[in-house]
Coordinates of C-alpha atoms and ligand atoms in Angstrom, one line a residue:
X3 CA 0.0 0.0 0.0
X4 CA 1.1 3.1 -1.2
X5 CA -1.0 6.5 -0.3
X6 CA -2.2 6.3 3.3
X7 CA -3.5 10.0 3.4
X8 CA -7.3 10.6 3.6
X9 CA -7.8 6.8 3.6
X10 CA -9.8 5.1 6.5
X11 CA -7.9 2.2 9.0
X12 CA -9.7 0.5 11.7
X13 CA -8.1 -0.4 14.5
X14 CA -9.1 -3.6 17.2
X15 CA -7.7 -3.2 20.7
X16 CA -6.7 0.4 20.0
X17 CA -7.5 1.4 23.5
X18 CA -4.1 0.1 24.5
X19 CA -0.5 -1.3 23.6
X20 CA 0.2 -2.1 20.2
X21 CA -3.7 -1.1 19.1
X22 CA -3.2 2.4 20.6
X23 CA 0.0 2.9 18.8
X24 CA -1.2 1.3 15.5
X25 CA -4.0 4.6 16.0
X26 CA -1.1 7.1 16.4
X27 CA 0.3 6.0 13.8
X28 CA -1.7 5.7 11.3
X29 CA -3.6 9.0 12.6
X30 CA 0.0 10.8 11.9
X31 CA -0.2 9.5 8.1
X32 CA -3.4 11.4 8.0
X33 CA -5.9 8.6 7.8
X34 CA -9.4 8.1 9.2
X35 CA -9.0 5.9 12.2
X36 CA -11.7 3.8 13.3
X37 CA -10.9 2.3 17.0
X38 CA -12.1 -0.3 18.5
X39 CA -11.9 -2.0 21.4
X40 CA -14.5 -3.7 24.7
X41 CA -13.1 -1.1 27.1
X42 CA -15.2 1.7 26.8
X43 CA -13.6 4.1 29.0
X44 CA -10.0 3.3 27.7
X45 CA -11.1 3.8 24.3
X46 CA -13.0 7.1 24.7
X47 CA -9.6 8.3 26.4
X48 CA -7.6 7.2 23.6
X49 CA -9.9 8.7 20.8
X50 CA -10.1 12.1 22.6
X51 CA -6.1 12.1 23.0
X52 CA -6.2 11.4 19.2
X53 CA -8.9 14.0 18.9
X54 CA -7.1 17.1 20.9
X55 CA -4.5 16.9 18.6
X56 CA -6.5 17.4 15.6
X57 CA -7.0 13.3 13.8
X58 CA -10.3 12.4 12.3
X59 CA -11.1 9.5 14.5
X60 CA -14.4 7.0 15.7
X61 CA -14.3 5.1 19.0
X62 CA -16.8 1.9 18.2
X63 CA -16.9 0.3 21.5
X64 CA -16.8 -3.4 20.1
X65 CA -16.6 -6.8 21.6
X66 CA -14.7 -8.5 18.9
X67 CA -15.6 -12.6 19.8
X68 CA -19.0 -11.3 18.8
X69 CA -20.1 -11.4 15.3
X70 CA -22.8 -8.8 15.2
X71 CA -20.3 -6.5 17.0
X72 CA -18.0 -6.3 14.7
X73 CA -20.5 -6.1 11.6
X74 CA -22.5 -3.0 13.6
X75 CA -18.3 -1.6 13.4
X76 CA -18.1 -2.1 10.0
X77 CA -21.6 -0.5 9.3
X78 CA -20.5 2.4 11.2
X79 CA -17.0 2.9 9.5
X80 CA -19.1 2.6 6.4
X81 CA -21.7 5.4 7.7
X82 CA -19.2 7.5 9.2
X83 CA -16.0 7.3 7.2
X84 CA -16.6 5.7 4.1
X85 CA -15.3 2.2 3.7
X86 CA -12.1 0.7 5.4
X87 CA -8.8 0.9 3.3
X88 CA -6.4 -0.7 6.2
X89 CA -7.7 -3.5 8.7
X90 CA -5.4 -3.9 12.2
X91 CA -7.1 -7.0 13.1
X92 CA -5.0 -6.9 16.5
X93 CA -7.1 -7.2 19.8
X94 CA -5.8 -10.1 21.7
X95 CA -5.9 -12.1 25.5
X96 CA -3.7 -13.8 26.9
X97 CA -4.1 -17.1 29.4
X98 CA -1.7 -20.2 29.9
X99 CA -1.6 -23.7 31.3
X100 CA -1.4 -27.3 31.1
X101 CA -3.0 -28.2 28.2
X102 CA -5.0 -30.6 29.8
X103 CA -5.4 -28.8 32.4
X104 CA -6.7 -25.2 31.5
X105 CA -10.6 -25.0 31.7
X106 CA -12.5 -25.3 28.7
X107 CA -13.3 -20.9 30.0
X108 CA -10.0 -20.2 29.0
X109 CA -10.1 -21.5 25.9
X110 CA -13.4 -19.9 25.3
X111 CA -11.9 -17.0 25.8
X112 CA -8.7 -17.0 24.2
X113 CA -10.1 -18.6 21.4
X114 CA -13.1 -16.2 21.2
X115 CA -10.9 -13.1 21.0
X116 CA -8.0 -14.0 19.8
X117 CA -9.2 -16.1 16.8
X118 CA -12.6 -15.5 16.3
X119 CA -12.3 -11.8 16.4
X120 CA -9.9 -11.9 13.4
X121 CA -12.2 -14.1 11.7
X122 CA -15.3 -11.7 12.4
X123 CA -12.8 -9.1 11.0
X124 CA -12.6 -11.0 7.7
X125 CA -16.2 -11.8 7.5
X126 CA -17.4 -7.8 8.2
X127 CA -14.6 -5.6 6.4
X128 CA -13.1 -8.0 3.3
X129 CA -16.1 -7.5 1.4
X130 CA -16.4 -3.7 1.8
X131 CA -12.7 -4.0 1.1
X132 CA -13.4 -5.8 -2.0
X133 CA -16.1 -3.8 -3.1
X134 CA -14.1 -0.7 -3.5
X135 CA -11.4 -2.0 -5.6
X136 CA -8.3 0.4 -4.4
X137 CA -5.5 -0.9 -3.0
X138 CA -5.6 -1.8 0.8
X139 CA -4.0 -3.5 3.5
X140 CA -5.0 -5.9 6.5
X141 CA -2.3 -6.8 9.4
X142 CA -3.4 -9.4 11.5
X143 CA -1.8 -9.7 14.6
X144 CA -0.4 -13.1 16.0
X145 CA 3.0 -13.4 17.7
X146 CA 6.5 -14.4 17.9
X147 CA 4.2 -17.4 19.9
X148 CA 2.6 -18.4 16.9
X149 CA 6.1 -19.5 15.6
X150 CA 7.8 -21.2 18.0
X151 CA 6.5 -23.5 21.2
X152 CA 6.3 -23.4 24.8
X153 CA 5.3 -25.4 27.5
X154 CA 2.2 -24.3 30.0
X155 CA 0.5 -22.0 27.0
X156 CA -1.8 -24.1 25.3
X157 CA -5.0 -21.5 24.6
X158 CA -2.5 -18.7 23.8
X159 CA -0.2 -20.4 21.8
X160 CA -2.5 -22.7 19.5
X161 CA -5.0 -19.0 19.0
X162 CA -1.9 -17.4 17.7
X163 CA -0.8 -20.0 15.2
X164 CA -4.5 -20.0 14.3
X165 CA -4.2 -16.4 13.3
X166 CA -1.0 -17.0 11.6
X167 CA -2.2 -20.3 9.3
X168 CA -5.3 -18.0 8.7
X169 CA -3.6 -14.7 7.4
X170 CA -1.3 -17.1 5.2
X171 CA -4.8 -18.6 3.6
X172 CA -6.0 -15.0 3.1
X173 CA -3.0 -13.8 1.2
X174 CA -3.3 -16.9 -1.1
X175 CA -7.1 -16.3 -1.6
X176 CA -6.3 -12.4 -2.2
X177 CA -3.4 -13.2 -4.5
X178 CA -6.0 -16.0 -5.9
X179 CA -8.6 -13.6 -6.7
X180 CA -6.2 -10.6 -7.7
X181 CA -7.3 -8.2 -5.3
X182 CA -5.3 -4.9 -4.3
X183 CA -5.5 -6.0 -0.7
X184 CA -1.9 -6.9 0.7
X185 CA -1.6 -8.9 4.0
X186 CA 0.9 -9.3 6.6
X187 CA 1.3 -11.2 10.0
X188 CA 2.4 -9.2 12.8
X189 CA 4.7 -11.7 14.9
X190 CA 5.7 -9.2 18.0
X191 CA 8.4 -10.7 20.2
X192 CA 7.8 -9.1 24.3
X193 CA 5.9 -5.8 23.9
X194 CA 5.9 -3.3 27.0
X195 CA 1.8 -3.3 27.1
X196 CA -0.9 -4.5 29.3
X197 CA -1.4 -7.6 28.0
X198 CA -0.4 -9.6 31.5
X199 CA -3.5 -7.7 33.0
X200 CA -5.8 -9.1 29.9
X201 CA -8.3 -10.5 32.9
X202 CA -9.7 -6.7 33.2
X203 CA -12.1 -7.6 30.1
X204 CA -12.7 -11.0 30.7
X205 CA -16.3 -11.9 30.6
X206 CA -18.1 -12.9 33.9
X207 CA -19.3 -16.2 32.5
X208 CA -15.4 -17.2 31.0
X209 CA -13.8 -16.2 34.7
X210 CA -12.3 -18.8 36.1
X211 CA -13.8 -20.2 39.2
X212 CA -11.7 -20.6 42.7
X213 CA -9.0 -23.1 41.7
X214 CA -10.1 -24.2 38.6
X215 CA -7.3 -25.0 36.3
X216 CA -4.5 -24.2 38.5
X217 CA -0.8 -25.0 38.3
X218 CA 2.3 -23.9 39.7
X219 CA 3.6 -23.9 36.0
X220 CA 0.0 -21.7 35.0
X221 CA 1.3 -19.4 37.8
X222 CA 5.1 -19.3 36.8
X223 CA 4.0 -18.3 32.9
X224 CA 1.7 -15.8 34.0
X225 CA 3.5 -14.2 37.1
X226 CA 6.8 -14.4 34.5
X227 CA 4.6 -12.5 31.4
X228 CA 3.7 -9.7 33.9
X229 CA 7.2 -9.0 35.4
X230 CA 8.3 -9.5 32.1
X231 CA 6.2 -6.7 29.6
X232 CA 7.9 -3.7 31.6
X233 CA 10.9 -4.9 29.8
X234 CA 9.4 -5.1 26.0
X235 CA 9.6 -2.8 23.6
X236 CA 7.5 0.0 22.8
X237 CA 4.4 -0.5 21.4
X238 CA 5.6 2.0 18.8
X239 CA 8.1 0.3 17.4
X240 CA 5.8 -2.7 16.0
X241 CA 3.1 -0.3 14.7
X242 CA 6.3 1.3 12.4
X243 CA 7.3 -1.8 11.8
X244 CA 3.8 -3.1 10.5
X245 CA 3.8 -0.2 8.3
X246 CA 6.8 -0.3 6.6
X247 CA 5.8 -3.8 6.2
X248 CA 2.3 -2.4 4.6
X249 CA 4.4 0.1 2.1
X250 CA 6.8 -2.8 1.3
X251 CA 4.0 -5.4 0.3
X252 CA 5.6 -7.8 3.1
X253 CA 4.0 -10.2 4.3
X254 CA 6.0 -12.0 7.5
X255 CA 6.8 -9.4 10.3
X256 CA 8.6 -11.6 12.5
X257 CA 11.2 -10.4 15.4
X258 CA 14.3 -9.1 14.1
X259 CA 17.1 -11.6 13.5
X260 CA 19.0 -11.0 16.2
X261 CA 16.1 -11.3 18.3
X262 CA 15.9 -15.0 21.0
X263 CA 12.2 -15.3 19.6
X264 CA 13.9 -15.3 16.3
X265 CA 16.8 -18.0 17.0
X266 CA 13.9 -19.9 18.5
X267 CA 11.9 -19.7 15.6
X268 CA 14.6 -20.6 13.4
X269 CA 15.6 -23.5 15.5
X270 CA 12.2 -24.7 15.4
X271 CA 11.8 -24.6 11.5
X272 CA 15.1 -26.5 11.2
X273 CA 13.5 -29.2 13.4
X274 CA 11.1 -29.5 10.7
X275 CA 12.7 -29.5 8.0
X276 CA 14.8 -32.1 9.3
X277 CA 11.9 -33.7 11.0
X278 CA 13.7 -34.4 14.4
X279 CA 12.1 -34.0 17.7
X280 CA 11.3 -30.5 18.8
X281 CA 14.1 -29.0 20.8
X282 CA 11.7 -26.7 22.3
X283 CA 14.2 -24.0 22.9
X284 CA 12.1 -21.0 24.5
X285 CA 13.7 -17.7 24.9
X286 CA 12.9 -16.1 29.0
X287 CA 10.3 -13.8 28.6
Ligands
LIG328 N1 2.6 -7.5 24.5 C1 3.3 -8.5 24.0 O1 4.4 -8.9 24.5 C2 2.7 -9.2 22.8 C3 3.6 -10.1 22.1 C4 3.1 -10.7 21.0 C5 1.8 -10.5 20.5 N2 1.0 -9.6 21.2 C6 -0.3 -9.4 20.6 O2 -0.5 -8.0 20.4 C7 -2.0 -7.7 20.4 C8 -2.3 -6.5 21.2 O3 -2.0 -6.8 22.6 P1 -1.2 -5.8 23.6 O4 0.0 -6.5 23.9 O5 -1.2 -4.4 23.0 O6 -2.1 -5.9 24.9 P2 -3.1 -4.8 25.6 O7 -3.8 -5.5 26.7 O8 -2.3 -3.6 26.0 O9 -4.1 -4.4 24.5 C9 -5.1 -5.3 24.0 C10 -6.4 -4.5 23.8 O10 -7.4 -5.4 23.3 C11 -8.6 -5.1 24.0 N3 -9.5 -6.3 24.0 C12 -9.5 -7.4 24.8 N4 -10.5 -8.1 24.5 C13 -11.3 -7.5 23.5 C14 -12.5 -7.9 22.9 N5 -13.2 -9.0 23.1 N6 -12.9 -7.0 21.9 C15 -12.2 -5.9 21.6 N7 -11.1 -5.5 22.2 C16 -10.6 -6.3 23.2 C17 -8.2 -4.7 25.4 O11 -9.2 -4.0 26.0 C18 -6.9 -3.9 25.1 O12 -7.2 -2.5 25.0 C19 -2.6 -9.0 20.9 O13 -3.1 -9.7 19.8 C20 -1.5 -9.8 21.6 O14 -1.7 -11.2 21.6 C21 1.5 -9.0 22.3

């Protein structure tokens, strides 16, 4: 994607972290920015910070695991902005355990959020996309997660290469169909956001319930995440680094190569090719 000016992007999770940034962003190139997110108050903040400093933008508050939620965003891009020209599909949860382990609410949730709002993404916006015929762009974001493994993070790990298998099926079916949409995968190594404190949006009827599920390993993963974000890098850096990816036509935005989630990855996919047994090296959070 070429020209972002006077274009409209919508944003998912843009009431925080890397969704917040993405809106900065993309507000500075001078598009439209729709933003999205379940947490109303965060997001009206966000939009009016966006807003004060003169950006054309819409808060939708939107509950992404919910299909009529995201249409009703897409209807109101389309009623407010005109249609959507760059998709951040990039709202996500987080939750670990054994995989035998973790209650079927976490994988509800994960699962609802993480991969089901992306698809409810797809399903609402590709179409309008489609039906405008200039050149766009959708980001989906999954994680450095999605391409390497890791004990104790079942519902997170399998949602984000989900997301990942899926956004390699859409760029085939784009490319299939000719269409001036480009896609990339947004594979963000440790991020400084508030991802570890995900459980503020959690449904009532997905909370866990006293003891259900629980592990010391579930704790170590969890308690490590949250001591470990502080030390991630700014959310700023992967919105940049998304859109220079958009600009390029890239599709694979993984760490950089010097990057321990990238020498993990790359470990991994020599495993494979040589179809050994996983060495399941996992960089510290
Ligand atoms: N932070 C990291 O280290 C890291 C690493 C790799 C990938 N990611 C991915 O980056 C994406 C953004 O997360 P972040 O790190 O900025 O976390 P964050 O918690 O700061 O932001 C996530 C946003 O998503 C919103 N959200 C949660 N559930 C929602 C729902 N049902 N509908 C709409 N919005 C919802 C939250 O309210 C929040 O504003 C996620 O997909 C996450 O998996 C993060």
């Amino acid at each position: 994607m070429k020209e972002f000016a006077g274009k409209v992007a919508v944003v998912t999770g843009a009431a925080s972290g890397i969704g917040r940034a993405f809106s900065r962003r993309l507000a500075a190139l001078d598009m439209k920015v729709v933003m999205a997110d379940v947490e109303a108050g965060a997001l009206k903040a966000a939009a009016e910070d966006l807003e004060a400093a003169g950006h054309a933008v819409l808060a939708v508050p939107t509950d992404i695991s919910q299909a009529d939620s995201v249409a009703s965003l897409a209807e109101q891009t389309l009623e407010h902005f005109g249609p959507a020209h760059v998709l951040c599909n990039n709202a996500g949860v987080f939750a670990a355990g054994l995989s035998w382990e973790a209650p079927q609410s976490d994988y509800d949730w994960v699962f609802g959020v993480n991969v089901w709002g992306v698809i409810h993404g797809l399903r609402s916006f590709v179409p309008q996309m489609l039906a405008h015929g200039e050149e766009g762009h959708i980001v989906n974001t999954a994680s450095m997660a999605a391409v390497t493994t890791a004990p104790f993070t079942a519902p997170y790990y399998m949602s984000k290469a989900a997301v990942f298998s899926l956004s390699e099926t859409l760029d085939a079916e784009l490319r299939a169909k000719q269409a001036a949409i480009g896609v990339s995968v947004l594979c963000p190594e440790l991020v400084d956001t508030a991802i570890a404190r995900g459980d503020r949006n959690r449904p009532e009827h997905l909370k866990r319930k006293a003891g259900e599920g629980e592990s010391p390993e579930r704790d170590l993963v969890e308690s490590a995440i949250g001591a470990a974000t502080p030390t991630g890098v700014d959310p700023v850096v992967l919105a940049d680094r998304a859109i220079e990816a958009m600009r390029e036509g890239r599709f694979y935005v993984l760490a950089p190569e010097d990057n321990p989630w990238r020498t993990a990855c790359n470990a991994r996919l020599e495993d494979i090719r040589l179809a050994r047994n996983p060495a399941h090296a996992v960089p510290d959070p």
